[in-house]
Coordinates of C-alpha atoms in Angstrom, one line a residue:
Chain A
X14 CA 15.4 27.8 -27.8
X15 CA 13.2 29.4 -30.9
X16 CA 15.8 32.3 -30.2
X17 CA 18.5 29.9 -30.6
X18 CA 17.0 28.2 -33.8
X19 CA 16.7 31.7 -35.3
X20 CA 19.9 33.1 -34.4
X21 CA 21.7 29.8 -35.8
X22 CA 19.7 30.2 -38.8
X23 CA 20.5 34.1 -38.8
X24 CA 24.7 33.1 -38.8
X25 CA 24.0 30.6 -41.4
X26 CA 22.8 32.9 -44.1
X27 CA 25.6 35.1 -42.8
X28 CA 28.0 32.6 -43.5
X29 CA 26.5 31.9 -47.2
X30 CA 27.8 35.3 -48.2
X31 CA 30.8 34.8 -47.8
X32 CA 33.9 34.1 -50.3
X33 CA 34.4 30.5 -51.4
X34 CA 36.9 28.2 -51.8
X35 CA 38.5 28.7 -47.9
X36 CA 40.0 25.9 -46.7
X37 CA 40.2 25.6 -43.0
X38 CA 43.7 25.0 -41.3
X39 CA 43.8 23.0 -37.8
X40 CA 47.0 23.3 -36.0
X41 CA 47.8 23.2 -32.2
X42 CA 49.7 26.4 -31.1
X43 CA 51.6 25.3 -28.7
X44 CA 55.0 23.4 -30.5
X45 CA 57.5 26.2 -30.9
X46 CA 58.9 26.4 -33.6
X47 CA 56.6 24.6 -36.0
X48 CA 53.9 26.5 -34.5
X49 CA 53.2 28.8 -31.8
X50 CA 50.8 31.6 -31.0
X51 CA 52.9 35.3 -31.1
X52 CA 52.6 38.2 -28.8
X53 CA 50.2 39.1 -30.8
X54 CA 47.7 36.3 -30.8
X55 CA 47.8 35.3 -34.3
X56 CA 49.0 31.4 -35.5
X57 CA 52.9 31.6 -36.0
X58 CA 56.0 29.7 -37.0
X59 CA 57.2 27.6 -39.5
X60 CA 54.0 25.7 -40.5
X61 CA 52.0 29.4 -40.6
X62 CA 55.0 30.8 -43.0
X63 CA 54.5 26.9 -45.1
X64 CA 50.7 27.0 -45.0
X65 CA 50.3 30.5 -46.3
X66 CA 52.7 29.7 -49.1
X67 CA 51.3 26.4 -50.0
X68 CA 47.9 28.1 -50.1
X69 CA 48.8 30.9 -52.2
X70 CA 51.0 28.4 -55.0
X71 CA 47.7 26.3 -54.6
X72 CA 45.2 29.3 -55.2
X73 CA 43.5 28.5 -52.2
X74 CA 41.8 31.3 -49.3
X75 CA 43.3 29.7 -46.3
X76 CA 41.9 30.5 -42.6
X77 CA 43.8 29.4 -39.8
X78 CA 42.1 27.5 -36.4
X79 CA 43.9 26.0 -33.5
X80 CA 42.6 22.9 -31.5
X81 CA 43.7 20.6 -28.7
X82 CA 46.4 17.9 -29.6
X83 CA 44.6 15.5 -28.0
X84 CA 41.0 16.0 -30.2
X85 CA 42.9 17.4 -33.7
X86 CA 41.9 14.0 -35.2
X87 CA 38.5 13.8 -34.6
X88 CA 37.8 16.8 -35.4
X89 CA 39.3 16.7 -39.0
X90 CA 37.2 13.4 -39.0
X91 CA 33.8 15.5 -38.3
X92 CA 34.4 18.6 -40.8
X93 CA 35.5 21.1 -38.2
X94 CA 38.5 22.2 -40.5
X95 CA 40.0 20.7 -43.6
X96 CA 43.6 20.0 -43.2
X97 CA 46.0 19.2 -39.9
X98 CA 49.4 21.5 -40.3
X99 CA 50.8 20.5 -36.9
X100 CA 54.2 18.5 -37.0
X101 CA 52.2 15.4 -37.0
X102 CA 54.3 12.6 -38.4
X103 CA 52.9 10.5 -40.9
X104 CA 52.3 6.7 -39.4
X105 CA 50.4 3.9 -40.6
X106 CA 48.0 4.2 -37.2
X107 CA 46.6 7.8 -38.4
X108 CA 46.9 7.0 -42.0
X109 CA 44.4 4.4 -41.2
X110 CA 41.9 7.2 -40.4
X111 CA 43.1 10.0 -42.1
X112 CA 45.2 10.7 -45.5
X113 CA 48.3 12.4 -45.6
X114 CA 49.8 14.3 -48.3
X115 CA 53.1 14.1 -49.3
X116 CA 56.1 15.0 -46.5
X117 CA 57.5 18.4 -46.0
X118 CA 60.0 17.9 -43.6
X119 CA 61.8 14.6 -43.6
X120 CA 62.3 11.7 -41.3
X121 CA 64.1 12.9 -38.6
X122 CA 65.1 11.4 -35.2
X123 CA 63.7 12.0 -31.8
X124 CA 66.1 13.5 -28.7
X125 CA 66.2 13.3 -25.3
X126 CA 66.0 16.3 -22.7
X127 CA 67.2 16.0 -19.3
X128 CA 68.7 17.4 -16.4
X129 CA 71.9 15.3 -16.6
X130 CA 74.2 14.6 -19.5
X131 CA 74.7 10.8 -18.8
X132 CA 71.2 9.6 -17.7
X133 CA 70.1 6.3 -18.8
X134 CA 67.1 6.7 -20.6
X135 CA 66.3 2.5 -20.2
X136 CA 64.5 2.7 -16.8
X137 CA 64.0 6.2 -16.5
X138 CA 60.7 7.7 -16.0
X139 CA 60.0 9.3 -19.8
X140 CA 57.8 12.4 -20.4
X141 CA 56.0 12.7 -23.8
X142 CA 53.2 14.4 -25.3
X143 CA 49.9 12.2 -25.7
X144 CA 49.1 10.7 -28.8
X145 CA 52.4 11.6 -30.4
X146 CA 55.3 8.8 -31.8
X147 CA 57.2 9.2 -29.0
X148 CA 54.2 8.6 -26.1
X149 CA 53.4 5.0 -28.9
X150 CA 57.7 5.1 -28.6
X151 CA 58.3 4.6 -25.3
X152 CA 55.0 2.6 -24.3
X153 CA 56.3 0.1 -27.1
X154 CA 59.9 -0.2 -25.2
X155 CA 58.1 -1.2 -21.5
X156 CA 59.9 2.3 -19.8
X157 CA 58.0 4.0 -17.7
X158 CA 56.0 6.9 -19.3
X159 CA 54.2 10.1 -18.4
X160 CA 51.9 11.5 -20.6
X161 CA 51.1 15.1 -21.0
X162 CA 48.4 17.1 -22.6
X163 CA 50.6 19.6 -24.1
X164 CA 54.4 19.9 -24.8
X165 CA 54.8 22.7 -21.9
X166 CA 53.7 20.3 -19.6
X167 CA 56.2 17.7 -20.8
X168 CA 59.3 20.1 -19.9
X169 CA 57.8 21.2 -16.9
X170 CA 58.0 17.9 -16.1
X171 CA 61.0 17.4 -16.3
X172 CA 62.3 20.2 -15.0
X173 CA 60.0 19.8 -11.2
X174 CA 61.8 16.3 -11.4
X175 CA 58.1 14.4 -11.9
X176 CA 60.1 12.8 -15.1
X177 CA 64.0 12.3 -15.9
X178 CA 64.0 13.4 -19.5
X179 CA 61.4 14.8 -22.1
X180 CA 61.2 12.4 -25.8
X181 CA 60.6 14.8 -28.3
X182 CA 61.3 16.4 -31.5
X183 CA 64.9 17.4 -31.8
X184 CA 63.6 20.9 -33.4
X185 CA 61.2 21.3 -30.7
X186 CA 63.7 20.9 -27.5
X187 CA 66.8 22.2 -29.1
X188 CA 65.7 25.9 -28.2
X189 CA 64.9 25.0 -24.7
X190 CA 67.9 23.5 -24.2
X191 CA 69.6 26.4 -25.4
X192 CA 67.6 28.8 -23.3
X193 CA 67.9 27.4 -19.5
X194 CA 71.3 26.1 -18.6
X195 CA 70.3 22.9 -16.6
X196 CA 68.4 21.6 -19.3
X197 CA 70.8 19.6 -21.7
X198 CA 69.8 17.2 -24.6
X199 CA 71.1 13.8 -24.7
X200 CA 73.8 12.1 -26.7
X201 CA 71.5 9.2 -27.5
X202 CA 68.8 9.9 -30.2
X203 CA 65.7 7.5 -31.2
X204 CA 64.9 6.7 -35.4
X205 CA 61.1 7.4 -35.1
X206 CA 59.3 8.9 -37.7
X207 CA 58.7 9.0 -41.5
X208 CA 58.8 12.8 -41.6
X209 CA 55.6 15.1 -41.3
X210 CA 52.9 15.8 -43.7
X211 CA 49.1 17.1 -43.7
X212 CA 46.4 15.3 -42.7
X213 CA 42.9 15.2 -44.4
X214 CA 40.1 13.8 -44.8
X215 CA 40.1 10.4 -46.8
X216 CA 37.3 11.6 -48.3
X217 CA 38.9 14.7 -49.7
X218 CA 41.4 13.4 -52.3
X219 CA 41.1 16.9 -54.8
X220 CA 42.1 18.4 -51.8
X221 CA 45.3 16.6 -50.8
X222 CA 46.2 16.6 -54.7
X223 CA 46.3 20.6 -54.8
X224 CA 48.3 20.4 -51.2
X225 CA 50.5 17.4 -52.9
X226 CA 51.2 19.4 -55.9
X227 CA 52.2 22.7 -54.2
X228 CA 54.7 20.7 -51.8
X229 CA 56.4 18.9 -54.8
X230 CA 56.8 22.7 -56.1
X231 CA 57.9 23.7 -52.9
X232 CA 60.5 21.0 -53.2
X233 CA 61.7 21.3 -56.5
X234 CA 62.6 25.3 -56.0
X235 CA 64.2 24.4 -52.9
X236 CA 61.9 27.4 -51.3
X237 CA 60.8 24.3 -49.0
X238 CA 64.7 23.8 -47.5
X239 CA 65.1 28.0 -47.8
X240 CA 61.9 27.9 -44.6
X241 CA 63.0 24.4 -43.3
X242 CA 66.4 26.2 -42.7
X243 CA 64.9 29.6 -41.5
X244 CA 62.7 27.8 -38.9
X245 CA 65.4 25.2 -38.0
X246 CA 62.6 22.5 -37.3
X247 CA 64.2 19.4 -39.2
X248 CA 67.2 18.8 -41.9
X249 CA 66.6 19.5 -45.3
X250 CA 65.7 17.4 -48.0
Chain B
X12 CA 50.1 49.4 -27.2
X13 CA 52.1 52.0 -26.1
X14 CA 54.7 53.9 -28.1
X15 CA 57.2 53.0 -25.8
X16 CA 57.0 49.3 -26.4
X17 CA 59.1 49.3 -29.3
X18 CA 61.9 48.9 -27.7
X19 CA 61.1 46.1 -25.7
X20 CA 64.5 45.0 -24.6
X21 CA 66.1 48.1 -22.6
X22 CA 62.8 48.9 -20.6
X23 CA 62.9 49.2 -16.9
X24 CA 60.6 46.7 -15.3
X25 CA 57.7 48.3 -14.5
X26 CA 57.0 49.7 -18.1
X27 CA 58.2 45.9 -19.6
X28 CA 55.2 45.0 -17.9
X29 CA 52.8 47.4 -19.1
X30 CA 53.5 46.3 -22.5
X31 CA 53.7 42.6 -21.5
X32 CA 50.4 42.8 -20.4
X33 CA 48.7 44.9 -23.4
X34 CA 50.2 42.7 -25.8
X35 CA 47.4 41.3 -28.3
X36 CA 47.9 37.7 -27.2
X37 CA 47.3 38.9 -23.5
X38 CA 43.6 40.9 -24.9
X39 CA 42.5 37.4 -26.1
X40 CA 42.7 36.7 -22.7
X41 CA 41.1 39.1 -20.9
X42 CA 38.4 39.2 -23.7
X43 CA 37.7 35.7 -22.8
X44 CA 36.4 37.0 -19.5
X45 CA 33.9 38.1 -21.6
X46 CA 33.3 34.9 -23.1
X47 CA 32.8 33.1 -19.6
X48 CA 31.0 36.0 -18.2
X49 CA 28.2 36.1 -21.5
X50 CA 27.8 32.4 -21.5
X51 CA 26.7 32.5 -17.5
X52 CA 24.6 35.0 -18.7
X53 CA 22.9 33.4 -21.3
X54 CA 23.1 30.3 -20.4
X55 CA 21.6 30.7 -16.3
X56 CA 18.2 31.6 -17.8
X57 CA 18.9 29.2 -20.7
X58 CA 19.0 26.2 -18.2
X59 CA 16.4 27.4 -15.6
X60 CA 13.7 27.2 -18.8
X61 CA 14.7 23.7 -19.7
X62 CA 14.6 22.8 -15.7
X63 CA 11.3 24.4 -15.8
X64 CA 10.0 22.7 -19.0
X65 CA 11.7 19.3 -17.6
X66 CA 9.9 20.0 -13.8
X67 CA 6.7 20.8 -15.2
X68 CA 6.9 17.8 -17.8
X69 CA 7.5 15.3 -14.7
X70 CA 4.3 16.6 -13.2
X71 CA 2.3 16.6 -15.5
X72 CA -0.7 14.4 -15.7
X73 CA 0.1 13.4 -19.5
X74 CA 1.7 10.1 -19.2
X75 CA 4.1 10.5 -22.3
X76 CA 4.8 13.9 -21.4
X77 CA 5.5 12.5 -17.7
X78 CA 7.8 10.2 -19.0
X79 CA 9.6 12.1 -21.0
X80 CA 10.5 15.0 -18.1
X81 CA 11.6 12.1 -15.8
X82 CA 13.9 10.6 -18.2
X83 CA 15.0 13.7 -19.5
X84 CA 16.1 14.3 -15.6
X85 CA 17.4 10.8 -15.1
X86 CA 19.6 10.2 -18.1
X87 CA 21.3 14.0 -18.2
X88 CA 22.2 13.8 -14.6
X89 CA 23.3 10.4 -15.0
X90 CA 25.9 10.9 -17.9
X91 CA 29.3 12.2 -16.7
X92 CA 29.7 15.8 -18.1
X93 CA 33.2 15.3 -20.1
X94 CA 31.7 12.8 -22.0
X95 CA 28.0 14.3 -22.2
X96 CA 29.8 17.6 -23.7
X97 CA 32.4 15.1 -26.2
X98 CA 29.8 13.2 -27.6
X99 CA 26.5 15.2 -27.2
X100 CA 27.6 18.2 -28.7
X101 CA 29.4 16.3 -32.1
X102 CA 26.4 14.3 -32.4
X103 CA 24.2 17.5 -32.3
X104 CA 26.4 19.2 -34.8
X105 CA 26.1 15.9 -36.6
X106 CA 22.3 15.9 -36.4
X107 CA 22.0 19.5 -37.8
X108 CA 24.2 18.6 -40.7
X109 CA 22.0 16.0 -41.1
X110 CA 18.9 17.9 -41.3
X111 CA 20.5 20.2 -43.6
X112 CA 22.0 18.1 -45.9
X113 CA 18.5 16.0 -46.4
X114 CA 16.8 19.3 -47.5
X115 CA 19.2 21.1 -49.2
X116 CA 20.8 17.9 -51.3
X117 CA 18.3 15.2 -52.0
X118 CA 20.6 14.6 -55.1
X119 CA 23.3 13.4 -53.3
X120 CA 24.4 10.2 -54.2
X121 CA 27.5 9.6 -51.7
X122 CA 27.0 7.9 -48.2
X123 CA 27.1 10.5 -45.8
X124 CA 29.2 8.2 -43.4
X125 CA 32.3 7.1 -45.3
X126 CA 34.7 5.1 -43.0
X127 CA 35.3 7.1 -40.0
X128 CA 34.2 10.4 -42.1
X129 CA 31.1 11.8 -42.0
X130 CA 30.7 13.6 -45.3
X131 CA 27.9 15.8 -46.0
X132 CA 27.3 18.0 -49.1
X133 CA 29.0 21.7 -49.1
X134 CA 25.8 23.8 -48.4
X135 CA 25.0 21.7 -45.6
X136 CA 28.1 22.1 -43.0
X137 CA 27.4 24.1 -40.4
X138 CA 28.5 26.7 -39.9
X139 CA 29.7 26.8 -44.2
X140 CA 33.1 25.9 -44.7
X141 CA 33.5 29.2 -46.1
X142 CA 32.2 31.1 -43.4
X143 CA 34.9 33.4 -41.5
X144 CA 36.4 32.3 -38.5
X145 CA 34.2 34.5 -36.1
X146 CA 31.0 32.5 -37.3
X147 CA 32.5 29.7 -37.0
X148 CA 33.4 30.5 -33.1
X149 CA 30.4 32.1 -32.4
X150 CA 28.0 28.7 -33.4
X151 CA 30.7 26.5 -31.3
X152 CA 29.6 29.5 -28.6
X153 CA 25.9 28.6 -29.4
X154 CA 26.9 24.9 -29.3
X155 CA 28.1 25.4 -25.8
X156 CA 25.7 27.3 -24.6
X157 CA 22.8 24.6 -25.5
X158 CA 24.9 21.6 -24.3
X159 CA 25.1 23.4 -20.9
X160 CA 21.9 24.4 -20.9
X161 CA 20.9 20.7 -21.2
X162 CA 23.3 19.6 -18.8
X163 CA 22.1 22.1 -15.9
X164 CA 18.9 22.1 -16.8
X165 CA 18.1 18.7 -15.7
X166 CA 20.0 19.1 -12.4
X167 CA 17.9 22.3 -12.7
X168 CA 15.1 20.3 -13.2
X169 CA 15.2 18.0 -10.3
X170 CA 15.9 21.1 -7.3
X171 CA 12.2 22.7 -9.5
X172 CA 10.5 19.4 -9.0
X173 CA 11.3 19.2 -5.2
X174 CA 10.6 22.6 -4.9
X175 CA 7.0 22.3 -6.3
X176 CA 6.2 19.4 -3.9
X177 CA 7.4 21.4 -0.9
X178 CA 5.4 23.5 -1.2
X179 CA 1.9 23.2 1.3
X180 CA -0.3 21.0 -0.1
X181 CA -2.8 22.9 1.8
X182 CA -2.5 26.2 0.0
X183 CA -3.2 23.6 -3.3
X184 CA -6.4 22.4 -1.8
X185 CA -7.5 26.0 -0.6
X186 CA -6.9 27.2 -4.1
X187 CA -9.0 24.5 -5.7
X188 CA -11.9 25.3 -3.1
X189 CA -11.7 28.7 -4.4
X190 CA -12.8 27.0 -7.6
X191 CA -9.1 27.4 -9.6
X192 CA -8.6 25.1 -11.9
X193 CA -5.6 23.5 -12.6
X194 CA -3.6 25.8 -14.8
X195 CA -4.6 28.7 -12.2
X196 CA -3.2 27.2 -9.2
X197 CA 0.4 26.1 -10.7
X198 CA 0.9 29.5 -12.1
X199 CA -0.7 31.9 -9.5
X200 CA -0.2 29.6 -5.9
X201 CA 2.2 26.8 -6.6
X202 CA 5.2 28.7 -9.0
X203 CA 4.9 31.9 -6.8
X204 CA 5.3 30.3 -4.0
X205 CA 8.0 27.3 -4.5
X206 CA 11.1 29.7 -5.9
X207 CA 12.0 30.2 -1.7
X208 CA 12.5 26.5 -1.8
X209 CA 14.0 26.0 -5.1
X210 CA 16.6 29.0 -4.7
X211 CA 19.3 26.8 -1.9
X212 CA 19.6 24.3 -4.5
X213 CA 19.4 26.6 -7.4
X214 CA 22.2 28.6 -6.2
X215 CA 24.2 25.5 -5.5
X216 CA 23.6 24.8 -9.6
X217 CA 24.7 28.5 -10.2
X218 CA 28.2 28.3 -8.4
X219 CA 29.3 24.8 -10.3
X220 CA 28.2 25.9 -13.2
X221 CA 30.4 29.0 -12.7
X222 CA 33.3 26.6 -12.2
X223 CA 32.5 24.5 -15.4
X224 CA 33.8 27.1 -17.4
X225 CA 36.8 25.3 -18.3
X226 CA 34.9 22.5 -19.9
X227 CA 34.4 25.1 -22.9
X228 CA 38.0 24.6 -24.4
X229 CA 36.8 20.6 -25.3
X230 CA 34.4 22.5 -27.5
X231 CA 36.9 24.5 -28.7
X232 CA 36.0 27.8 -26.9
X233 CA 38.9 29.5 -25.9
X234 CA 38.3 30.4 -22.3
X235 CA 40.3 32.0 -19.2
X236 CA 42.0 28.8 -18.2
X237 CA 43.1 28.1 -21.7
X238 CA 44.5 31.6 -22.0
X239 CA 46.3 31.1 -18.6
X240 CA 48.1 28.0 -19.4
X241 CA 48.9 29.4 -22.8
X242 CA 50.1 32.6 -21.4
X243 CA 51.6 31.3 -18.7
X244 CA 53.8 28.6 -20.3
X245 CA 57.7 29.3 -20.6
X246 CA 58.1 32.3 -23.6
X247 CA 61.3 31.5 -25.4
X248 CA 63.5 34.7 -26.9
X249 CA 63.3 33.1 -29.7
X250 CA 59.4 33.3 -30.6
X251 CA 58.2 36.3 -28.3
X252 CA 59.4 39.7 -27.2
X253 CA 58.9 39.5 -23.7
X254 CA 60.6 36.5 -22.4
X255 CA 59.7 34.5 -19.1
X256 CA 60.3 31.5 -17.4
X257 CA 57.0 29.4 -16.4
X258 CA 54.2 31.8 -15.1
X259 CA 51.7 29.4 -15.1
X260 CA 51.7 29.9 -10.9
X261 CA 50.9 33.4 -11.6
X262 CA 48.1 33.4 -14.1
X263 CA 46.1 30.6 -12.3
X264 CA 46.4 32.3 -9.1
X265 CA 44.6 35.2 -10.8
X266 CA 42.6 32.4 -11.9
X267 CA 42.0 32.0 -8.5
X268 CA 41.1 35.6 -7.3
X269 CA 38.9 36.1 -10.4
X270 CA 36.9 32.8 -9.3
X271 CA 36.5 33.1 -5.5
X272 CA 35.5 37.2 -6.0
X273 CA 32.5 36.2 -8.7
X274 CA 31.5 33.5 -6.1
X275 CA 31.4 36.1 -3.4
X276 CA 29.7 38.6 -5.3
X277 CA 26.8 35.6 -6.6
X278 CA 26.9 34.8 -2.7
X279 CA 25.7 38.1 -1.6
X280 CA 23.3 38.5 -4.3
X281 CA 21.8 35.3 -3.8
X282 CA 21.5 36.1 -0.2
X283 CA 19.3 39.2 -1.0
X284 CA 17.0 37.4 -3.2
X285 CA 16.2 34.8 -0.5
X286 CA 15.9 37.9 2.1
X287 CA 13.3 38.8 -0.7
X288 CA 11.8 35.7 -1.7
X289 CA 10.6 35.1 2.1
X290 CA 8.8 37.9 2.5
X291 CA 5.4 37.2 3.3
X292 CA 6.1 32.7 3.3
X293 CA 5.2 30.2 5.0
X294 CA 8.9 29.3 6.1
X295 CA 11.4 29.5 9.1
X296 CA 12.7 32.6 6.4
X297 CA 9.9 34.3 6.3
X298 CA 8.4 33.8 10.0
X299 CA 11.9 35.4 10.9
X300 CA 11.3 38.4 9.0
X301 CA 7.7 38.8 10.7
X302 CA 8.6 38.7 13.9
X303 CA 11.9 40.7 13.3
X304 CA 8.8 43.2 11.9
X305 CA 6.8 43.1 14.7
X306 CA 9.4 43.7 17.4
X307 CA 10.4 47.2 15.3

């Protein structure tokens, strides 16, 4: 225990050496292509390729750390990183507990994966990722839902015949779909969403200012639609 | 990793896989191996002190001190682990902050819970918010290691406390004839002597806490189950080199050598400490050995 205490303090004065200014990044690492973790273990996709940018037109030392969907809120909440860069969509039930800066991608609707073409979503048994607009989606329609940790699991799901069709991001399934030929997306799409944005602390307005600011840039040089399009994660603005 | 890799997507199968598997996402996971493998190893000892302190505390003669080691064994054994480790360790991290921020910023004019944050000045977060990422894993490391030693220890605690009543009350009375005092006989008859009944239960505590493991990722420790999932999840072509359809199967059932071979091992070890610790006793163990001895 004493060892503990004075290994603690030991990292702490560590720590105090180091540069300033580093704002801490929380993403999830498992949503292809808004972000993933490479072959080479390091944070990667579109948000990584956003973040850094945002970071660097916002002068800020950014530092990337990944965390479980279903805790990314609370630990925002408790100060274990600064911002959430995950695809979360802005909604008034998280904006109740955390801030959200401006959109970067806009509202865009939801599809449907499935094993057959002309299944009837109404009445089906639904896979979606917990906490997510699509799980608070469905649950608000009366079908029947599955809820899944992470987004794998949701296709895997669907493809073991547990569920009949995956709600998800469009951006997210498309590349599935194109990959295994019994997987195909469905004609019927749902309007969910107003578009995604970082989440911070309502405590920390300086910070979503800077992040707000470097988006609007972003925006205005159309170097935001240039990586929107790159990624393919949403349309463009 | 190796030069051939480069060309990842005209190599014959065997070679695909050699690179597959040396790829720097697949070292993350074998390097948390390591990271399951040092926390047993720190925290084993770790939780057999605070089962000693908590044991010894519930004997002792010092009512508050009595108290305290009973509860301390009733409440931690009582709480289910998931949500011990969810809101124990937040609220310990909490608590440090806490500490931290009332010595470091007794200028601060802000309320340190605002809504649902809990906002504490810059030089107080711990580990800093500036601090690289590998101090930052290594205190949720530490974090982990102390919330498990908690947990076990008061399971810990409990087989210690049984253990030291088990042991002849008779070899406590001889001892005090003898003119011990009190301090005397717990360290030199009773402690000796109670570790042959402590060590069934104790290595009961030593082979769930080796499955526990996986509790590490909800404190944001990346361990070998995390790794497996990650790694074994579908790889599109369009975000990895080495495509593969869903390998999850595959990685847990490695999973599942890795987990039953360090049981085994632990198995025989703790077999040869017990062949050990009843040398000489006053159990069916150790009356074995003698006349197994004597026949010789």
């Amino acid at each position: 225990m004493k060892k503990l205490v004075l290994a603690t303090a030991a990292l702490a004065l560590c720590a105090g050496m180091a540069s300033a200014d580093t704002v801490r990044m929380g993403t999830e690492g498992a949503y292809p292509p808004w972000n993933f973790i490479n072959d080479s273990g390091q944070v990667d996709g579109f948000e990584r390729a956003l973040g850094d940018e945002l970071c660097k037109r916002a002068e800020l030392t950014c530092e990337w750390v990944t965390n479980e969907w279903d805790s990314i809120i609370p630990n925002l909440v408790s100060g274990n990183y600064d911002v959430i860069i995950a695809g979360m969509s802005i909604t008034d039930e998280r904006d109740e507990v955390i801030d959200f800066t401006q959109n970067y991608t806009p509202p865009d609707p939801s599809a449907y994966l499935s094993l057959s073409a002309d299944l009837d979503v109404e009445g089906a048994v639904i896979a979606a990722q917990t906490n997510t607009i699509q799980a608070a989606f469905v649950a608000e329609k009366g079908w029947t839902l599955v809820e899944f940790a992470t987004p794998e699991e949701t296709i895997a799901a669907v493809r073991n015949g547990e569920a009949d069709a995956v709600l998800a991001d469009k951006s997210y399934l498309a590349p599935v779909a194109d990959e295994e030929a019994d997987l195909v997306l469905l004609e019927r799409e749902e309007e969910i969403g107003g578009g995604v944005g970082m989440g911070v602390r309502e405590s920390d307005g300086e910070l979503k200012a800077k992040f707000d600011a470097a988006i609007q840039s972003m925006k205005d040089d159309g170097s935001l639609n240039t990586l929107i399009s790159k990624w393919e994660v949403s349309s463009t603005f | 990793m190796f030069e051939f890799c480069t060309d990842h997507e005209t190599l014959p199968r065997l070679q695909w896989l050699a690179c597959y598997l040396t790829t720097g996402k697949h070292m993350g996971f074998y390097a948390s191996f390591g990271t399951v493998l040092l926390l047993l190893a720190i925290t084993a000892p770790a939780a057999l002190l605070f089962g000693f302190g908590g044991a010894s505390a519930a004997r002792s003669r010092l009512l508050p001190l009595n108290w305290l080691g009973k509860a301390y064994i009733a409440v931690v054994r009582g709480v289910p682990d998931i949500a011990f480790f969810l809101f124990f360790v937040i609220a310990l991290d909490q608590a440090f902050e806490w500490v931290r921020h009332q010595v470091k910023c007794p200028d601060w004019d802000q309320p340190i819970r605002q809504g649902n944050d809990f906002v504490v000045c810059a030089a107080a977060k711990l580990p800093l918010g500036t601090a690289p990422q590998w101090v930052h894993e290594t205190y949720g490391f530490f974090v982990a290691v102390l919330t498990f030693a908690i947990v076990f220890g008061a399971f810990a605690a409990n087989v210690l406390f049984g253990a030291m009543r088990a042991v002849p009350h008779a070899q406590i009375e001889t001892a005090e004839a003898y003119g011990m005092s009190h301090r005397q006989t717990f360290w030199r008859v009773l402690v000796p002597q109670m570790w042959v009944y402590a060590l069934p239960g104790l290595s009961n505590l030593w082979m769930v806490l080796i499955k526990a493991t996986p509790l590490l990722f909800l404190l944001g420790v990346e361990d070998i189950v995390y790794w497996a999932r990650e790694l074994g999840g579908t790889a599109n072509p369009r975000f990895t080199d080495y495509p593969h359809g869903d390998w999850r199967m595959w990685y847990f059932l490695a999973l599942l050598v890795f987990y039953l071979g360090f049981t085994r091992i632990s198995e025989l070890v703790l077999d040869r400490i017990m062949r050990r610790l009843s040398h000489g006793q006053a159990t069916a163990g150790g009356e074995a050995q003698r006349r197994a001895k004597g026949a010789a």
